[in-house]
Every structure is written in structure tokens, then in C-alpha cells.
Amino acid sequence: MEQAPIVRPSGGMPYRGWLVVVAGFASAMLTVGATIYSFGFLVPTLTGEFGLSYAQANFGIMALLIGMMVWSPFVGRMIDRLPVRLMMTGGAAIFAAGFLLLAYATSLQVMLIATVGPIAFGMIAAGAIAANTITARWFRRRRGLAIGIIAVATSAGNAVMTPIAAWTIENLGWRTAVAAIGVGVGLIVATLALLFMRDRPTEAELIAGGELVPDTPAAQAALDEPVWTTRALLRERNFWLIMFGCGLILASDQTLIQTNAPYFLTKGISPVDASLMISIGGISAVCGKLIAGWLADHIDVRRVFAVVALFHVILLGLYIVWPGYWAMLIAFALIGVAVGGVYPVWTVLTANSFGSRSFGAALGTMALGMQPLSIAALYAIGRVRDTTGNYNLAFAGLLGMVVLAFVLVSLAKPGARVPKV
């Protein structure tokens, strides 16, 4: 049967969904960059001013992860139900308020409350989860590519916000720097949300943008997406398979990212050479996000996950045998795409399984299972290093996690499903 032609926007006007992607990309880049990637610059200052050990100073990033785990299910559901501009502008304001509270805190207890509370809440409501949720609504045919672009925002946040945080802390002092970064990011994100974010496209907009072919079963299914309650999500087999399958491999990713620098130093690699390898791996990861997102639009997303998992296994094997600096450098350039490919595959799997109407709720609820995996893996690799004197046993454990992740995701059956009553 001949398919109906895809209708393009008239008058050369860009599809509004791409404006949503641009605003979502910038919001995720700024919120992630101001928190995850900038926190390290506060550690030396906090150890000196408050007399903390480095281990105690790292409680801040753990507090942020815990806050994200706690808030994600609630905020994800709110993003699905409330106007996106209200959620993102409100989240941006709360994010800025949290940074102000952190900047003028005189006790560690207040700093932890600011991190677990308003900063974590605002980061979710105005950052990556909100950006992915809205993007999934505006794209069907090119959903993987669009989500892959959003995934690149985390890498861009590192490149953009790291030098800003370093310069402001050094030249303005940490309290002024934290206040300025929080307020600045909040204002920019709120402005982007008000100008460019829109809740949902109409059927006509999806067709005109080339995301739906009219009068087809796929188009009707996309327009008739069900709403998943939390109870229905928890009773769905796909939910658990995706949560733990993607959670295991994401935990491996995050553990490797935090372990790279100290691991390379144990191999006699200078900080400069280690930073070159990490930078090349970061560039490769950006390519991986775009490639995996594009592939997810054209082939079974589980096959894309299988390739990503295979690359992970090869890379972890190289970590264990350590073939030498130059071999690892080449491996980071060629196989490092695995590190970037996980995030868009996870989000596309989730969107295809639960639809755009419940995407925020599904992502947010998954955080309850995924964040503990990352925290446990980060703790375990440090314990293994302290106990054995090297990371080999920990890398072997991560390799086993990746194999299990592949098995779990292979058992998932993404596609339009009806919630169980």
C-alpha cells in the first residue's frame, strides 16, 4: 500500500518542535553544568572554610543525587499534568532560590537542605527531565534524533559551565559565584521557557512537521496514547526491565566517569595526558549520543542497546588488561561512543513504551530504582580500590552489570501498550 506523503511546513517556517529542542537543550545544559560539573570547584574551598575532609565534602554531590531520586517521581508527574511554561519557570525560580540559600548558608546542615530541596527540585523541573519530556511530545518520526540532541546537553554543560564556575569562584569568591550562577541560570532558563516552550503539538502541527503521516494506524496510535498511573507503571513488566536494564549500564557509565582520573594516575599517566584521554572520550560520547539517537529512529532500539552494551564490555575489558596509553587513547576515540549512547537509548525506550503523555512520570519513577544503583556502584568501586589496591575487581563487576543490563533490555517489548487496570 502506498503511504500518504509527508506534508512539510509551508512558507519555509521551521517546525516549532526544533525551537522546543533548542530551549530544552540550553536549559538542560545550564542546570546540569551548574550542579554536577561545577560542584568539584567548591570542594577545596569547603574543606578549607568548614574543616571538612574531601570525603565529607563529596556528601554534597550525593545529597544532590538523593534529592533527585526523591523529587523525580513527583516532578515527572507534574510535568505531565501542568503547563510546561509554569513548571519550567517555577522550577528555574526555585533553582535560583536554592543557590542563594546555599551561597549565604552558615552551616553544613543548611547547605545540605538547599541541595536536597530547592536545587534538586529545580534541576528536575527546569532541566533534563523536563526537556526530554517536552521533546518526546513534539517528535514521533525523529524522536531518537531529537532526544539524542538533548542528551548532548550534559556534555555541553561540562564545556560551558566548568570554566565559568572556575573563573567566578577564583575571582569573586565562592559565595558570590554561587549566587551569581544560580540567579543567572534561573533567569536564562525562565526566559527560554516563556519564549519557546509549548505543551503539546496539535495533530496538524505534527503532520505539517513531518512527524506523523496522516490517516495511518501509527498516527492514530500516537494521538490516542493512554495515561499511565504510577500503580500501572509499577505493574508493567517493561517498566522494571527498562529501569534496571538501563539503570545498570548508566551506573557503570557514571562510575567510570568519576573513576577515570584516579585510575589513569595509578597507571602512571600524567594529569595532562589523562585529561587528553578524558576529553577525547567526551567528544566520542557526544558522537555516540547523536548516532544512537539517529539509529533508534531507524532500527529496533533494543539492537542499538545491544551494540552499546557490546562496546561497554570491550571498553571495560581494556580497563582490566590495560594495553597501554596509546591503545586506550584510540579505544576512547572509537569505543567511547558507548558512554554517550546509553542515555538516548534509555529515553527512547521509555517514550516508545509509555508514550509522551506519561513520559515524565515514567522517567521520574524510574529514578527511584536507578539512582540507588549509581550511588551503590560509586561507593563499591571506592571500597574495592581501598581493599585490593586496584580497580580490576570493580571493573569486572561493572562488566557483569552490563551483561545483565543487555539481558534485561532484550526481554523488554517496547511499543504501544495499554495500562493494566
Coordinates of C-alpha atoms in Angstrom, one line a residue:
M1 CA 0.0 0.0 0.0
E2 CA 1.4 3.4 -0.9
Q3 CA 1.9 5.7 2.0
A4 CA 0.5 9.2 2.1
P5 CA 3.1 11.8 1.5
I6 CA 4.6 13.7 4.4
V7 CA 3.5 17.3 4.4
R8 CA 6.1 19.9 5.2
P9 CA 5.6 23.3 6.8
S10 CA 4.6 26.0 4.4
G11 CA 6.4 29.3 3.9
G12 CA 9.8 28.0 4.9
M13 CA 8.9 28.2 8.6
P14 CA 10.8 25.8 10.9
Y15 CA 8.9 23.2 12.8
R16 CA 8.2 24.6 16.2
G17 CA 9.5 21.3 17.8
W18 CA 13.0 22.3 16.9
L19 CA 12.6 25.6 18.9
V20 CA 11.5 23.3 21.8
V21 CA 14.7 21.3 21.4
V22 CA 16.9 24.4 21.4
A23 CA 15.2 25.7 24.6
G24 CA 15.4 22.3 26.2
F25 CA 19.0 21.8 25.2
A26 CA 20.0 25.1 26.7
S27 CA 18.1 24.6 29.9
A28 CA 19.5 21.1 30.5
M29 CA 23.0 22.3 29.6
L30 CA 22.9 25.1 32.2
T31 CA 21.2 23.3 35.0
V32 CA 23.4 20.2 34.8
G33 CA 26.5 22.3 34.2
A34 CA 25.8 24.5 37.2
T35 CA 25.4 21.5 39.5
I36 CA 27.0 18.1 38.5
Y37 CA 30.0 19.6 36.7
S38 CA 30.6 22.7 38.8
F39 CA 30.5 21.1 42.2
G40 CA 34.1 19.9 42.1
F41 CA 35.4 23.5 42.2
L42 CA 33.7 24.1 45.6
V43 CA 35.3 21.1 47.3
P44 CA 38.7 22.7 48.0
T45 CA 37.0 25.8 49.3
L46 CA 34.6 23.9 51.5
T47 CA 37.4 21.8 53.0
G48 CA 39.3 24.9 54.0
E49 CA 36.4 27.0 55.3
F50 CA 34.5 24.3 57.1
G51 CA 37.4 22.0 58.0
L52 CA 35.9 19.1 56.1
S53 CA 37.7 16.1 54.7
Y54 CA 37.4 15.5 51.0
A55 CA 35.1 12.6 51.6
Q56 CA 32.8 14.7 53.7
A57 CA 32.9 17.5 51.1
N58 CA 31.7 14.9 48.5
F59 CA 28.5 14.5 50.5
G60 CA 27.2 17.5 48.5
I61 CA 27.0 15.6 45.2
M62 CA 25.5 12.6 47.0
A63 CA 22.9 14.9 48.5
L64 CA 22.0 16.1 45.1
L65 CA 21.6 12.6 43.8
I66 CA 19.4 11.7 46.7
G67 CA 17.3 14.8 46.2
M68 CA 16.9 14.0 42.5
M69 CA 15.8 10.5 43.4
V70 CA 13.2 11.8 45.9
W71 CA 11.8 14.5 43.7
S72 CA 11.8 12.9 40.3
P73 CA 8.6 10.8 40.6
F74 CA 6.6 13.8 41.8
V75 CA 8.0 16.4 39.4
G76 CA 7.8 14.0 36.5
R77 CA 4.1 13.5 37.1
M78 CA 3.7 17.3 37.5
I79 CA 5.4 17.9 34.2
D80 CA 2.9 15.6 32.5
R81 CA -0.1 17.4 34.0
L82 CA 0.8 21.1 34.4
P83 CA 1.6 23.7 31.7
V84 CA 5.3 23.3 30.8
R85 CA 6.0 27.1 31.0
L86 CA 4.6 27.2 34.5
M87 CA 6.7 24.2 35.5
M88 CA 10.0 25.4 34.0
T89 CA 9.7 29.0 35.1
G90 CA 8.7 27.9 38.6
G91 CA 11.5 25.3 38.6
A92 CA 14.0 27.9 37.5
A93 CA 12.9 30.3 40.3
I94 CA 13.2 27.6 42.9
F95 CA 16.6 26.5 41.4
A96 CA 17.9 30.1 41.8
A97 CA 16.5 30.4 45.3
G98 CA 18.3 27.2 46.3
F99 CA 21.6 28.6 45.1
L100 CA 21.0 31.8 47.0
L101 CA 20.3 29.7 50.1
L102 CA 23.5 27.8 49.5
A103 CA 25.5 30.9 49.0
Y104 CA 24.5 32.5 52.3
A105 CA 24.4 29.4 54.4
T106 CA 26.5 29.4 57.6
S107 CA 26.1 25.8 58.4
L108 CA 26.5 22.5 56.6
Q109 CA 23.0 21.5 57.6
V110 CA 21.5 24.4 55.7
M111 CA 23.8 23.7 52.7
L112 CA 22.6 20.1 52.5
I113 CA 18.9 21.2 52.9
A114 CA 19.4 23.6 50.0
T115 CA 21.0 20.9 47.8
V116 CA 18.4 18.2 48.6
G117 CA 15.5 20.6 48.4
P118 CA 15.2 23.5 46.0
I119 CA 18.3 22.8 44.0
A120 CA 17.4 19.2 43.2
F121 CA 13.8 20.1 42.7
G122 CA 14.6 23.0 40.3
M123 CA 17.2 20.9 38.4
I124 CA 14.5 18.3 37.6
A125 CA 11.6 20.7 36.9
A126 CA 13.6 23.1 34.7
G127 CA 16.3 20.8 33.4
A128 CA 16.9 17.5 31.6
I129 CA 13.7 15.6 32.6
A130 CA 11.5 18.5 31.6
A131 CA 13.4 18.9 28.3
N132 CA 13.2 15.2 27.4
T133 CA 9.5 15.1 28.3
I134 CA 8.5 18.0 26.1
T135 CA 10.8 16.9 23.2
A136 CA 9.1 13.4 23.3
R137 CA 5.7 15.1 22.8
W138 CA 6.8 17.1 19.7
F139 CA 8.6 14.3 17.9
R140 CA 7.5 10.9 16.6
R141 CA 9.4 10.1 13.4
R142 CA 12.6 11.8 14.5
R143 CA 12.2 11.2 18.2
G144 CA 15.5 9.4 18.6
L145 CA 17.5 12.2 16.9
A146 CA 15.8 14.9 18.9
I147 CA 16.3 13.2 22.2
G148 CA 19.9 12.5 21.1
I149 CA 20.4 16.2 20.7
I150 CA 19.0 16.9 24.2
A151 CA 21.4 14.2 25.6
V152 CA 24.4 16.2 24.2
A153 CA 23.4 19.0 26.6
T154 CA 25.1 17.3 29.5
S155 CA 28.4 17.2 27.7
A156 CA 27.9 20.8 26.6
G157 CA 27.2 21.7 30.2
N158 CA 30.6 20.5 31.2
A159 CA 32.3 22.5 28.4
V160 CA 30.3 25.7 29.1
M161 CA 29.7 25.9 32.8
T162 CA 33.0 24.4 34.1
P163 CA 35.2 27.4 33.0
I164 CA 32.5 29.9 34.2
A165 CA 32.4 28.3 37.6
A166 CA 36.2 28.1 37.9
W167 CA 36.6 31.8 36.9
T168 CA 33.8 33.2 39.1
I169 CA 34.9 31.2 42.2
E170 CA 38.5 32.3 41.8
N171 CA 37.8 36.0 41.1
L172 CA 34.5 36.6 43.0
G173 CA 34.7 34.2 45.9
W174 CA 32.6 31.1 46.2
R175 CA 29.6 32.7 47.8
T176 CA 29.2 35.4 45.2
A177 CA 30.0 33.0 42.5
V178 CA 27.3 30.5 43.6
A179 CA 24.7 33.3 44.0
A180 CA 25.5 34.7 40.5
I181 CA 25.5 31.3 38.8
G182 CA 22.2 30.3 40.4
V183 CA 20.4 33.6 39.6
G184 CA 21.9 33.8 36.1
V185 CA 20.9 30.2 35.2
G186 CA 17.5 30.7 36.7
L187 CA 16.8 33.9 34.6
I188 CA 18.0 32.4 31.4
V189 CA 16.0 29.1 31.8
A190 CA 12.8 31.0 32.7
T191 CA 13.2 33.3 29.7
L192 CA 13.7 30.4 27.3
A193 CA 10.7 28.6 28.8
L194 CA 8.4 31.6 28.4
L195 CA 9.6 32.3 24.8
F196 CA 9.9 28.9 23.2
M197 CA 8.3 26.1 25.2
R198 CA 4.9 24.9 24.3
D199 CA 3.0 22.0 25.9
R200 CA 1.8 19.8 23.1
P201 CA 1.6 20.0 19.3
T202 CA -1.7 19.7 17.5
E203 CA -2.3 16.9 15.1
A204 CA -1.9 19.4 12.2
E205 CA 1.4 20.6 13.6
L206 CA 2.8 17.0 13.8
I207 CA 1.7 16.3 10.3
A208 CA 3.0 19.6 8.9
G209 CA 6.3 19.0 10.7
G210 CA 6.7 15.6 9.1
E211 CA 6.3 13.7 12.4
L212 CA 3.1 11.9 11.5
V213 CA 1.8 10.5 8.3
P214 CA -2.0 11.3 8.2
D215 CA -4.6 8.6 8.2
T216 CA -2.3 5.8 9.2
P217 CA -2.6 3.4 12.2
A218 CA 0.7 4.8 13.6
A219 CA -0.7 8.3 13.5
Q220 CA -3.9 7.2 15.3
A221 CA -2.0 5.3 17.9
A222 CA 0.2 8.4 18.6
L223 CA -2.8 10.6 19.1
D224 CA -4.6 8.1 21.3
E225 CA -1.8 7.5 23.8
P226 CA -3.0 6.3 27.2
V227 CA -2.1 7.9 30.5
W228 CA -0.2 5.6 32.9
T229 CA -0.7 6.0 36.6
T230 CA 2.1 5.2 39.0
R231 CA 0.4 2.0 40.0
A232 CA 0.0 0.9 36.4
L233 CA 3.7 1.7 35.7
L234 CA 4.8 -0.5 38.7
R235 CA 2.6 -3.4 37.4
E236 CA 4.1 -3.2 33.9
R237 CA 6.9 -5.7 33.1
N238 CA 8.6 -3.4 30.6
F239 CA 8.9 -0.7 33.3
W240 CA 11.1 -2.9 35.5
L241 CA 13.1 -4.3 32.7
I242 CA 13.9 -0.9 31.3
M243 CA 14.5 0.7 34.7
F244 CA 17.0 -1.9 35.9
G245 CA 18.5 -2.7 32.4
C246 CA 19.3 0.9 31.6
G247 CA 20.0 1.7 35.3
L248 CA 22.7 -0.9 35.5
I249 CA 24.5 0.4 32.4
L250 CA 24.1 4.1 33.4
A251 CA 25.5 3.2 36.8
S252 CA 28.5 1.7 35.1
D253 CA 28.9 4.9 32.9
Q254 CA 28.7 7.3 35.9
T255 CA 31.2 5.2 37.9
L256 CA 33.7 5.2 35.0
I257 CA 33.4 8.9 34.6
Q258 CA 34.2 9.5 38.3
T259 CA 36.9 6.9 38.3
N260 CA 38.8 7.8 35.1
A261 CA 41.2 10.4 36.6
P262 CA 42.3 8.4 39.7
Y263 CA 42.5 5.2 37.6
F264 CA 44.8 6.7 35.0
L265 CA 47.1 8.1 37.7
T266 CA 47.6 4.6 39.1
K267 CA 48.9 3.6 35.6
G268 CA 51.5 6.4 35.7
I269 CA 49.6 8.7 33.3
S270 CA 50.2 12.4 34.0
P271 CA 47.2 14.6 34.7
V272 CA 47.7 16.4 31.4
D273 CA 47.8 13.1 29.4
A274 CA 44.8 11.8 31.4
S275 CA 42.8 14.9 30.7
L276 CA 43.5 14.5 27.0
M277 CA 42.1 10.9 27.1
I278 CA 39.1 12.0 29.1
S279 CA 38.4 14.9 26.6
I280 CA 38.6 12.6 23.6
G281 CA 36.3 10.2 25.4
G282 CA 33.9 13.1 26.0
I283 CA 33.9 14.1 22.3
S284 CA 33.3 10.5 21.3
A285 CA 30.4 10.3 23.8
V286 CA 28.8 13.3 22.1
C287 CA 29.0 11.5 18.8
G288 CA 27.6 8.4 20.4
K289 CA 24.5 10.3 21.7
L290 CA 23.7 11.6 18.2
I291 CA 24.4 8.3 16.4
A292 CA 22.4 6.2 18.9
G293 CA 19.5 8.7 18.7
W294 CA 19.5 8.6 14.9
L295 CA 19.7 4.8 14.8
A296 CA 16.8 4.5 17.3
D297 CA 14.6 6.1 14.7
H298 CA 15.5 3.5 12.0
I299 CA 16.0 0.2 13.7
D300 CA 14.8 -1.7 16.8
V301 CA 16.1 0.3 19.7
R302 CA 16.9 -2.9 21.5
R303 CA 19.5 -3.6 18.8
V304 CA 21.0 -0.2 19.4
F305 CA 21.2 -1.0 23.1
A306 CA 22.9 -4.3 22.3
V307 CA 25.6 -2.5 20.3
V308 CA 26.1 0.0 23.1
A309 CA 26.4 -2.8 25.6
L310 CA 28.9 -4.7 23.5
F311 CA 31.1 -1.6 23.2
H312 CA 30.9 -1.2 27.0
V313 CA 32.1 -4.8 27.5
I314 CA 35.1 -4.2 25.2
L315 CA 36.0 -1.0 26.9
L316 CA 35.7 -2.5 30.4
G317 CA 37.9 -5.4 29.2
L318 CA 40.5 -2.9 28.1
Y319 CA 40.4 -1.2 31.5
I320 CA 41.2 -4.5 33.1
V321 CA 44.1 -5.6 30.9
W322 CA 45.4 -2.0 30.3
P323 CA 47.0 -2.3 26.8
G324 CA 48.9 0.9 27.2
Y325 CA 48.2 4.6 26.9
W326 CA 48.1 5.0 23.1
A327 CA 45.9 1.9 22.7
M328 CA 43.5 3.2 25.3
L329 CA 43.5 6.6 23.7
I330 CA 42.4 5.0 20.4
A331 CA 39.8 2.9 22.2
F332 CA 38.4 6.0 23.9
A333 CA 38.1 7.7 20.5
L334 CA 36.5 4.7 18.7
I335 CA 34.6 2.9 21.5
G336 CA 33.8 5.8 23.7
V337 CA 30.6 6.3 21.8
A338 CA 29.2 3.6 24.1
V339 CA 29.4 6.0 27.0
G340 CA 27.2 8.5 25.2
G341 CA 24.8 6.1 23.6
V342 CA 23.1 4.9 26.7
Y343 CA 21.1 8.0 27.6
P344 CA 19.2 8.5 24.3
V345 CA 18.5 4.7 24.1
W346 CA 17.0 4.7 27.6
T347 CA 14.8 7.7 26.9
V348 CA 13.6 6.5 23.5
L349 CA 12.8 3.0 25.0
T350 CA 10.8 4.8 27.7
A351 CA 9.0 7.1 25.3
N352 CA 8.1 4.2 22.9
S353 CA 6.9 2.0 25.8
F354 CA 4.8 4.5 27.7
G355 CA 4.1 7.4 25.2
S356 CA 4.6 11.1 25.5
R357 CA 1.6 11.7 27.8
S358 CA 3.2 9.7 30.7
F359 CA 6.9 10.1 29.7
G360 CA 7.8 12.4 32.6
A361 CA 6.1 10.2 35.1
A362 CA 7.9 7.1 33.8
L363 CA 11.3 8.8 33.8
G364 CA 10.7 10.2 37.2
T365 CA 9.5 7.0 38.8
M366 CA 12.5 5.1 37.3
A367 CA 14.8 7.4 39.2
L368 CA 13.7 5.5 42.4
G369 CA 15.5 2.4 41.1
M370 CA 18.2 3.9 39.0
Q371 CA 19.8 6.4 41.4
P372 CA 20.5 3.9 44.1
L373 CA 22.3 1.7 41.6
S374 CA 24.6 4.6 40.7
I375 CA 25.2 5.5 44.3
A376 CA 26.0 1.9 45.2
A377 CA 28.4 1.5 42.3
L378 CA 30.2 4.7 43.1
Y379 CA 30.6 3.5 46.7
A380 CA 31.6 0.0 45.8
I381 CA 34.4 0.9 43.4
G382 CA 36.0 3.1 46.1
R383 CA 35.8 0.3 48.6
V384 CA 37.3 -2.2 46.1
R385 CA 40.2 0.2 45.4
D386 CA 40.8 0.7 49.1
T387 CA 40.7 -3.1 49.8
T388 CA 42.6 -4.5 46.9
G389 CA 44.8 -1.6 45.8
N390 CA 43.5 -1.6 42.3
Y391 CA 40.3 -1.3 40.3
N392 CA 40.3 -4.6 38.4
L393 CA 37.8 -6.5 40.5
A394 CA 35.5 -3.4 40.4
F395 CA 35.7 -3.2 36.6
A396 CA 34.9 -6.9 36.4
G397 CA 31.8 -6.3 38.5
L398 CA 30.8 -3.4 36.1
L399 CA 31.3 -5.7 33.2
G400 CA 28.9 -8.2 34.8
M401 CA 26.4 -5.4 35.3
V402 CA 26.5 -4.5 31.6
V403 CA 25.9 -8.1 30.6
L404 CA 22.9 -8.3 32.9
A405 CA 21.6 -5.0 31.5
F406 CA 21.7 -6.4 28.0
V407 CA 19.7 -9.5 29.1
L408 CA 17.1 -7.3 30.8
V409 CA 16.6 -4.9 27.9
S410 CA 16.5 -7.8 25.4
L411 CA 13.5 -9.1 27.3
A412 CA 11.6 -5.8 27.0
K413 CA 8.9 -5.3 24.4
P414 CA 8.7 -1.6 23.6
G415 CA 5.7 -0.3 21.7
A416 CA 2.2 1.0 22.3
R417 CA 0.7 -0.8 25.3
V418 CA -2.4 -0.4 27.4
P419 CA -2.0 0.1 31.2
K420 CA -3.3 -2.8 33.3
V421 CA -6.3 -1.9 35.4

